[in-house]
Coordinates of C-alpha atoms in Angstrom, one line a residue:
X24 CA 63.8 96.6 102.1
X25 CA 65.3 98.2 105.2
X26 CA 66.6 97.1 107.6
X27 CA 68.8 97.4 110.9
X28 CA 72.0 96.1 111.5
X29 CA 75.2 96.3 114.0
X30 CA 78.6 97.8 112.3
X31 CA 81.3 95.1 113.8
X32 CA 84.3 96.6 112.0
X33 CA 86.1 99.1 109.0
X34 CA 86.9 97.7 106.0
X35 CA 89.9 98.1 103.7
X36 CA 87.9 100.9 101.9
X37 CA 86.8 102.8 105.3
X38 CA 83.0 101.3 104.7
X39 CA 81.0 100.3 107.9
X40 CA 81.1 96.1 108.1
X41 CA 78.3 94.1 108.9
X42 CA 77.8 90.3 109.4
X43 CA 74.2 89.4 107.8
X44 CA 72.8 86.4 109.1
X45 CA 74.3 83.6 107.0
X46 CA 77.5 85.3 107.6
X47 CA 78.0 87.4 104.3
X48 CA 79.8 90.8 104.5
X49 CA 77.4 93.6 104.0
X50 CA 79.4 96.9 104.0
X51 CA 77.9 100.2 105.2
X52 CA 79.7 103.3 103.5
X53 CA 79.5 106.3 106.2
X54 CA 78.7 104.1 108.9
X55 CA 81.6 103.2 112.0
X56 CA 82.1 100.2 114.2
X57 CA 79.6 99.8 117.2
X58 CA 76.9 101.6 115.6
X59 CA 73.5 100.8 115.6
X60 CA 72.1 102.0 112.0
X61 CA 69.0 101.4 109.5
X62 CA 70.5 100.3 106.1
X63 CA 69.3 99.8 102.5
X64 CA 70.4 97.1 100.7
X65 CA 71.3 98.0 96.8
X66 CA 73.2 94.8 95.9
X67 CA 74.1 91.3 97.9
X68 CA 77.6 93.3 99.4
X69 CA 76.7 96.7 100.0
X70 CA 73.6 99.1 101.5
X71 CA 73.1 102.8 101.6
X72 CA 73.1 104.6 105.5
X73 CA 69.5 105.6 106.4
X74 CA 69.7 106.6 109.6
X75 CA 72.3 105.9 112.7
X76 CA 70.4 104.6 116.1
X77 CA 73.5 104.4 118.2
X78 CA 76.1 106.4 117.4
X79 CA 79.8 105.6 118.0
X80 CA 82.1 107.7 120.7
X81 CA 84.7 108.2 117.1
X82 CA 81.9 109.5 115.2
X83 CA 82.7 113.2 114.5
X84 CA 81.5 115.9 112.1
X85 CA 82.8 116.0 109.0
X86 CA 85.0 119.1 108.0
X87 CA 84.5 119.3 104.4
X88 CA 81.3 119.9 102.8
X89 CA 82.0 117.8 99.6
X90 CA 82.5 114.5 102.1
X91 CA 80.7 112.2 100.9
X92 CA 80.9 113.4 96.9
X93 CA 84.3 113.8 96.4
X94 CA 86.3 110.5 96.4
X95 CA 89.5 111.7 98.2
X96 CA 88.4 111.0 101.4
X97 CA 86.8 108.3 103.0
X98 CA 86.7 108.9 106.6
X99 CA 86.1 112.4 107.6
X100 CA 83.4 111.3 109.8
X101 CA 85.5 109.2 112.0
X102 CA 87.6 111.4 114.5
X103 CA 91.4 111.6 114.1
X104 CA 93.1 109.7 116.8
X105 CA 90.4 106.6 116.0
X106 CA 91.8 107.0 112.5
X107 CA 95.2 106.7 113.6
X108 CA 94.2 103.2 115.7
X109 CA 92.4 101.8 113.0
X110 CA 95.2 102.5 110.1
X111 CA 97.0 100.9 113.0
X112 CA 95.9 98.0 113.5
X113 CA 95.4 97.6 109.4
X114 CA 99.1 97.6 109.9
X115 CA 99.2 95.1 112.2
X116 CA 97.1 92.6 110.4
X117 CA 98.9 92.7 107.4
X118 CA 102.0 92.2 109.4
X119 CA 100.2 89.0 111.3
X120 CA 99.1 87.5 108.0
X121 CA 103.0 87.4 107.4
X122 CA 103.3 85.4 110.2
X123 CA 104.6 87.5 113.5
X124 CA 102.9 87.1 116.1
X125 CA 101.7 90.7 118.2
X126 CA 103.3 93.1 115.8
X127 CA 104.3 95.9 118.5
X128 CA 103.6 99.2 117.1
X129 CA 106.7 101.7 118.9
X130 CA 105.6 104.7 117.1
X131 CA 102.9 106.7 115.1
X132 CA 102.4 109.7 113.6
X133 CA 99.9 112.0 111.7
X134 CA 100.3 114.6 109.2
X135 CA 98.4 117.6 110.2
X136 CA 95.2 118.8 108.2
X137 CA 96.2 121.4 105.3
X138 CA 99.6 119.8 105.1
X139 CA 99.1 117.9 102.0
X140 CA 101.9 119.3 99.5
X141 CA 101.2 116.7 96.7
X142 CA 98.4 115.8 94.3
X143 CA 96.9 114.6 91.3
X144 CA 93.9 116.0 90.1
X145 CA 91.6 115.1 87.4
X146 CA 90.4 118.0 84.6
X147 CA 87.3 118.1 83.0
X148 CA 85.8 120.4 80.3
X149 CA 82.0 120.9 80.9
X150 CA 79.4 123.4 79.1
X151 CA 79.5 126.0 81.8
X152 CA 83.3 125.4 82.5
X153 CA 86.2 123.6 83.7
X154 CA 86.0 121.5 86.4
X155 CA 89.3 120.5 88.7
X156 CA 89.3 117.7 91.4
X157 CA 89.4 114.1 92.2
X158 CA 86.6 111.2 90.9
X159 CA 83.0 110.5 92.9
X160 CA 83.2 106.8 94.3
X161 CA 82.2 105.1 91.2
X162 CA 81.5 108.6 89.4
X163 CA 82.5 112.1 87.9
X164 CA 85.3 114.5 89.0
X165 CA 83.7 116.6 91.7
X166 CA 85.1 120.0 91.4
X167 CA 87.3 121.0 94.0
X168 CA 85.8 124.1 95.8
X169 CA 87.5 123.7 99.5
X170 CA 89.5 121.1 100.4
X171 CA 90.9 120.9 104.4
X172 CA 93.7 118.6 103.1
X173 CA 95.5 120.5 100.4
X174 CA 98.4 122.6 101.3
X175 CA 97.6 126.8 101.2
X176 CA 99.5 127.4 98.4
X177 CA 98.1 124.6 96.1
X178 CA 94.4 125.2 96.6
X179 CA 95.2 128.8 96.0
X180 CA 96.6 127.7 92.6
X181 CA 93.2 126.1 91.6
X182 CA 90.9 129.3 90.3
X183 CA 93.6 130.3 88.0
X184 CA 94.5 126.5 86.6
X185 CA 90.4 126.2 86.0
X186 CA 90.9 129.5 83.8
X187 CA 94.1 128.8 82.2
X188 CA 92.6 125.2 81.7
X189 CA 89.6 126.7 80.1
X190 CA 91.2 128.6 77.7
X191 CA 93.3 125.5 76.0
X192 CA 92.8 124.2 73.0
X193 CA 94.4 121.2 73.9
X194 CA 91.7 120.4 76.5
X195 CA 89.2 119.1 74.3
X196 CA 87.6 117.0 77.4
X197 CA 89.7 114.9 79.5
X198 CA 93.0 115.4 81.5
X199 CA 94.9 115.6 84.8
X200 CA 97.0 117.6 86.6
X201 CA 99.8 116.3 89.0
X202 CA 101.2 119.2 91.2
X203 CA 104.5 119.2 93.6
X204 CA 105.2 121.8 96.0
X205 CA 108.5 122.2 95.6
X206 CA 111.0 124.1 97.9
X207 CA 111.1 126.3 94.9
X208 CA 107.4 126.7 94.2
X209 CA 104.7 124.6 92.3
X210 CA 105.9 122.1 89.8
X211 CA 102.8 120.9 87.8
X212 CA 102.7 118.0 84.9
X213 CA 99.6 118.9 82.8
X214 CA 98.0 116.2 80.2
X215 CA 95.3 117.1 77.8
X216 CA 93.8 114.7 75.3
X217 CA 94.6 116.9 72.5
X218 CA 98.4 118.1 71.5
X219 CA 99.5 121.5 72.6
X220 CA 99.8 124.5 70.6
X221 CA 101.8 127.1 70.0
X222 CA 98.6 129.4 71.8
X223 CA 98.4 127.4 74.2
X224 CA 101.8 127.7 75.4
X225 CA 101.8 131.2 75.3
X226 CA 99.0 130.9 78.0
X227 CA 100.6 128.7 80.3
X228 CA 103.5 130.6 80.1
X229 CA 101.6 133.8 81.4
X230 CA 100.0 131.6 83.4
X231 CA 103.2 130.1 84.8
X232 CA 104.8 134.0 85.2
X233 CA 101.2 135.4 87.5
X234 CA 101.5 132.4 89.8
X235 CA 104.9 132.4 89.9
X236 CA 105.3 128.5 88.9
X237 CA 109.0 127.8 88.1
X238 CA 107.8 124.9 85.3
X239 CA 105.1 123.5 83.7
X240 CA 105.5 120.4 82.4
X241 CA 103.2 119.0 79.6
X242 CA 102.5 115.5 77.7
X243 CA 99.2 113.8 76.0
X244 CA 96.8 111.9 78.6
X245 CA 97.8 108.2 78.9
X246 CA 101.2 109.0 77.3
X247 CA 104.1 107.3 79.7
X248 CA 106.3 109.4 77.4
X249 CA 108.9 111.3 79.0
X250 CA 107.3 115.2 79.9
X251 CA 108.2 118.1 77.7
X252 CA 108.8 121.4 79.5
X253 CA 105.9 123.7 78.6
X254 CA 106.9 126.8 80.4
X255 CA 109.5 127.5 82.8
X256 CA 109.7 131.0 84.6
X257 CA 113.3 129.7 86.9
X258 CA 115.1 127.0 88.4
X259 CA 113.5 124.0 90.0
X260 CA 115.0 123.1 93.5
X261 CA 113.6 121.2 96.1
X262 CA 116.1 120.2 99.5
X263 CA 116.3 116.8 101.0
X264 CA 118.5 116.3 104.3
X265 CA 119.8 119.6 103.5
X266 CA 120.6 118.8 99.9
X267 CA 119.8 120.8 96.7
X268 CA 118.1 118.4 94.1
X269 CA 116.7 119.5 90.8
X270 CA 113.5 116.5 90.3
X271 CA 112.1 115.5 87.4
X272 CA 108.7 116.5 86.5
X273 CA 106.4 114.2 87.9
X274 CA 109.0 113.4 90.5
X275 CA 107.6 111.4 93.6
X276 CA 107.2 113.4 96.5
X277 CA 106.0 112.1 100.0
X278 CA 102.8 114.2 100.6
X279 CA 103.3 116.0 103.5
X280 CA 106.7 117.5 104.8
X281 CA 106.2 116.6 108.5
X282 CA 105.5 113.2 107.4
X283 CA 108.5 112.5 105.2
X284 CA 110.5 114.0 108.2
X285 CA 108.6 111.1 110.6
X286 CA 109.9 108.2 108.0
X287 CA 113.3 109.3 108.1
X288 CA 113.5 109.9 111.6
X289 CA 112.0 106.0 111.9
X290 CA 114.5 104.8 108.9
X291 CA 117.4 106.5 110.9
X292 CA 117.2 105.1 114.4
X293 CA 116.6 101.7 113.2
X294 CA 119.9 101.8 111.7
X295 CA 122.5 99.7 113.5
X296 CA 124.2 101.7 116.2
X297 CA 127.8 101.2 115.0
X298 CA 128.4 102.5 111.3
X299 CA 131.6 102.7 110.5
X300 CA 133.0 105.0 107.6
X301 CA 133.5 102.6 105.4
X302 CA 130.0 100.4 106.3
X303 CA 127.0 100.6 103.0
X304 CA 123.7 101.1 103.5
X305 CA 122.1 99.5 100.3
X306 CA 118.8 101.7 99.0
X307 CA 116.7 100.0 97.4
X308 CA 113.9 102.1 95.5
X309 CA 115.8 105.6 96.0
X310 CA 113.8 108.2 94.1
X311 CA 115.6 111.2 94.0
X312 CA 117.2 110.9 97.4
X313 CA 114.3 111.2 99.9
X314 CA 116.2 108.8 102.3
X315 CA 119.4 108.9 100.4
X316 CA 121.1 111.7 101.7
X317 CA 119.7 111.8 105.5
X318 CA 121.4 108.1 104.9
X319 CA 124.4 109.3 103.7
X320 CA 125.5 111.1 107.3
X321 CA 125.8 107.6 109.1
X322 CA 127.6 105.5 106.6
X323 CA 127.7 105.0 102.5
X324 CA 125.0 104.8 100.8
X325 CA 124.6 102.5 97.5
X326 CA 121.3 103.9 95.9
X327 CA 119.1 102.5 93.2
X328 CA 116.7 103.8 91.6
X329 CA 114.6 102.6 88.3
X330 CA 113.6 105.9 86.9
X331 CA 116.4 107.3 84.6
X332 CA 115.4 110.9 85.0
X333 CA 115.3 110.5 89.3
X334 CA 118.5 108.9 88.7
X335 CA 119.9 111.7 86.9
X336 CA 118.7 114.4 89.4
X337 CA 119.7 112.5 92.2
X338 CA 123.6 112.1 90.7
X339 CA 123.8 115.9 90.0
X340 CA 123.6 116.4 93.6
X341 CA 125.5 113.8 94.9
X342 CA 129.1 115.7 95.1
X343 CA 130.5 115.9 98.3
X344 CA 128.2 113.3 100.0
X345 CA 128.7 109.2 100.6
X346 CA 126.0 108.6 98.0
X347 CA 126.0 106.7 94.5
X348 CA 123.6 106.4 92.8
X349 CA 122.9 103.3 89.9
X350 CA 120.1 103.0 87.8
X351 CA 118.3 100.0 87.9
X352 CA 115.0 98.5 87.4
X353 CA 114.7 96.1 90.4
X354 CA 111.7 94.1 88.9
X355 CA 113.8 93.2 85.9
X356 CA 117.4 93.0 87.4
X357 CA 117.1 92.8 91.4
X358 CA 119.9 93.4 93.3
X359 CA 121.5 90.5 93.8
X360 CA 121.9 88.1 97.3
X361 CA 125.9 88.3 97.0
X362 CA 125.8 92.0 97.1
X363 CA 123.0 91.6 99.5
X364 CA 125.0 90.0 102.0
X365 CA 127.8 92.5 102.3
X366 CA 125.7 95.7 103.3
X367 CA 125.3 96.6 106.9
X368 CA 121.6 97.4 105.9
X369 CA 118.9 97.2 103.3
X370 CA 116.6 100.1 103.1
X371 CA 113.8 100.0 100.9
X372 CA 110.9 102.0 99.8
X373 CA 109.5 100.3 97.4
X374 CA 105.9 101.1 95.2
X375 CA 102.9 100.1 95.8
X376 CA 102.7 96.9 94.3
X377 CA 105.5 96.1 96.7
X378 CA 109.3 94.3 96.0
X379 CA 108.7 91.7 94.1
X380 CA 111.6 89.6 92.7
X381 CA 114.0 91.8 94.4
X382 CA 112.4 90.7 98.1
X383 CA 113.7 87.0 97.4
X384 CA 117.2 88.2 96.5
X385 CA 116.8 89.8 100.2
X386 CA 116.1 87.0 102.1
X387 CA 119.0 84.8 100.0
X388 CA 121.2 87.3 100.7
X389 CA 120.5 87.2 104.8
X390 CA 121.5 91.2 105.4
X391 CA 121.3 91.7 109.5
X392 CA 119.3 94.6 109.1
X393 CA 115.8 95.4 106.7
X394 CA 114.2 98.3 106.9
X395 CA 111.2 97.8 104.9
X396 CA 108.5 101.5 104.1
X397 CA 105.5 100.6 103.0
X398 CA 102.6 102.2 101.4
X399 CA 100.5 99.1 100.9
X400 CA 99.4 96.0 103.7
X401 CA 98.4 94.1 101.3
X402 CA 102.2 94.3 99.7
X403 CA 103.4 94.6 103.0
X404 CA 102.3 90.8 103.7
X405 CA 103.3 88.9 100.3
X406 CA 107.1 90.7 100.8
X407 CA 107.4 90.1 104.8
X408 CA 106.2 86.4 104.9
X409 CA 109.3 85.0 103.3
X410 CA 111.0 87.3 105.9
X411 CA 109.3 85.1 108.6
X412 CA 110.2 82.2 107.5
X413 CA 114.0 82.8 107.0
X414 CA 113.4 83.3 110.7
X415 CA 113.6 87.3 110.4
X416 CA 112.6 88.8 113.5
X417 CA 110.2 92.0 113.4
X418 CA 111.9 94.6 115.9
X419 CA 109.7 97.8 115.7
X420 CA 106.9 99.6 113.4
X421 CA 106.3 103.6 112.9
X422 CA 102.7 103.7 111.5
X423 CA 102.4 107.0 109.5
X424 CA 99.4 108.7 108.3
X425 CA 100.4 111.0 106.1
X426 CA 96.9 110.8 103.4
X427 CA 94.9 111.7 106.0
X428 CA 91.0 111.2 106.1
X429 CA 91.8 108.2 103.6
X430 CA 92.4 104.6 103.8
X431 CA 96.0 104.7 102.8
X432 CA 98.8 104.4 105.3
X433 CA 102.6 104.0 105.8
X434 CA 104.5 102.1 108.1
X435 CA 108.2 101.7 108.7
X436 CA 108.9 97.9 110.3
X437 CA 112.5 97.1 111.3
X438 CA 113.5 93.7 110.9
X439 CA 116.8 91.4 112.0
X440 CA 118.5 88.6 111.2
X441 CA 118.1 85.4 113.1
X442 CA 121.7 84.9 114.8
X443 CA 123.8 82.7 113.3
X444 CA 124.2 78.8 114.9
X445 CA 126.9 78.4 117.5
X446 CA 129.7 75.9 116.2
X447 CA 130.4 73.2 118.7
X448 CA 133.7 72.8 120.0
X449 CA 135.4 70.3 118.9

């Protein structure tokens, strides 16, 4: 039955949120707080957008045409600076849930449309062809025909990897397609659901050569095997801080270059003001030296990193700069709070799922300065609580919104130690 209902608010997946009459949630995809719209209900939680009666001042046109079936984004229709608020103040709440009080944002930033330089794409083979793209909310890959997000020099690649893709044997229906623009070109990790033969490296390798793709990387769908190379036309390279590094395939990469140069910027002036030669910076959750080496240039850097091959690429570059770097999976064997204690600051990056173990080592060890990037509130929250209660105070946050049009955002939050208690005189 319809009906009409007031949008209060955005939830966590960028859906319109309602309050029903007994107080339920009722989310509204497409719709935007202080609207006025006419809703159909399909389950107790959620109703499809009929019509809007009062539209919002944020509402804007849409600049993709596949809004609304492709999955990547979420919130075209709401304008860009409103986007940046509500992302925000998702920041802020997570940060509030931890415990402080008034989390002052000192800084935000947003990555520019057609600036995305990383993504992974799902492949699938269909009777009239192959199609390339990212998964329907609760559906199919939608083919990716324009996309306002995508770098230039990716989308360009897409016609070609549909053909190419097409033409594999080892395609038999299902795979993906992760692709880094590197300083030295595209650097794609291909998985099929059947193995790869000796054909259909020949193609890639042609393929590889007209785009002028320095590697192709290959390994079956679901396999967390280590990537075999497939084709490789050159070197790989890719600069961070000015360093050459030669990344693994599949390497993480932030997705936008003016964004990764916003975190570092945010990382680097929240560093303590007096860095001695001979001070550490601890790095926790390095990769191959996104931080690492702009780190380096104020004071040592200790960097670890769980991935063996990130490791490895990161320690090939590391001659003639202040940065080691250790292997080390921090879930299994954190850093401990001894070792904690003695660096003039903790940087760390960690995934998604957030710090876990390693966070309590942190907090043990009592470092003056953490300098916490995160890609996830909800982790954000669980790791920065304990923070609060050691009596951490929150200094600063630089909310980034580099995966723009979607839900996701980063922030960088600068936290101190509580000073230490005076002795009495005796």
């Amino acid at each position: 039955m319809n009906t009409e209902i007031e949008i209060s608010a955005l939830g966590a997946d960028g859906d319109g949120l309602a309050r029903m009459p007994n107080g339920d949630p009722l989310f509204v995809p497409g719709a935007l707080p202080g609207e006025h719209v006419r809703v159909e209900p399909f389950d107790a939680r959620s109703a499809h957008l009929l019509s809007v009666l009062r539209r919002s001042p944020d509402r804007v046109e849409p600049p993709c045409p596949l809004f609304g079936q492709c999955g990547g984004c979420a919130i075209q229709h709401l304008s860009l600076p409103a986007a940046l608020a509500w992302k925000s103040e998702t920041v802020v709440h997570a940060l509030e849930r931890a415990g402080f009080a008034e989390p002052l944002v000192t800084a935000r930033f947003q990555s520019p449309p057609a600036s995305r330089r990383r993504v992974d794409l799902a492949i699938r083979r269909r009777p009239d062809g192959v199609a390339i793209g990212l998964h329907a909310r609760r559906g199919d890959v939608v083919d990716l025909t324009t996309c306002p997000i995508l770098a230039p020099a990716l989308f360009a690649l897409l016609p070609a990897l549909r053909e190419v893709t097409r033409s594999l044997g080892a395609l038999r229906q299902n795979g993906d397609v992760l692709i880094n623009l590197l300083d030295s070109g595209p650097d794609l990790l291909l998985a099929t659901d059947g193995p790869l033969e000796p054909s259909d490296r020949a193609k890639l390798a042609e393929f590889a050569r007209s785009q002028r793709i320095p590697r192709i990387a290959w390994r079956r769908t679901g396999s967390a095997d280590t990537p075999e190379t497939a084709a490789q036309t050159g070197p790989v390279h890719h600069l961070f801080s000015g360093v050459s590094v030669a990344p693994p395939s599949g390497a993480f990469l932030q997705p936008s270059r003016e964004g990764e140069a916003a975190i570092i910027a945010a990382v680097l002036a929240a560093l303590p003001r007096k860095l001695a030669r001979r001070d550490a910076i601890i790095e926790l959750y390095a990769g191959c030296g996104t931080l690492s080496f702009a780190l380096s240039e104020k004071a040592r850097v200790l960097a670890f990193e769980g991935h063996p091959d990130a490791v490895a690429a990161m320690r090939r570059a590391t001659s003639g700069t202040r940065v080691v770097a250790e292997q080390r999976d921090l879930n299994r064997q954190p850093i401990m709070a001894r070792q904690i204690a003695e660096a003039s600051a903790i940087v760390l990056d960690p995934p998604y799922m957030g710090a876990g173990a390693q966070m309590a080592q942190i907090i043990d060890g009592k470092p003056a300065r953490i300098i916490y990037v995160s890609c996830n509130p909800q982790a954000l929250t669980r790791d920065t609580a304990g923070l609060k209660a050691a009596g951490y105070q929150l200094d600063g946050v630089t909310v980034i919104d580099q995966f723009l049009w979607s839900t996701e955002v980063e922030a960088v939050c600068v936290f101190s130690a509580p000073p230490a208690p005076r002795r009495r005189p005796r």
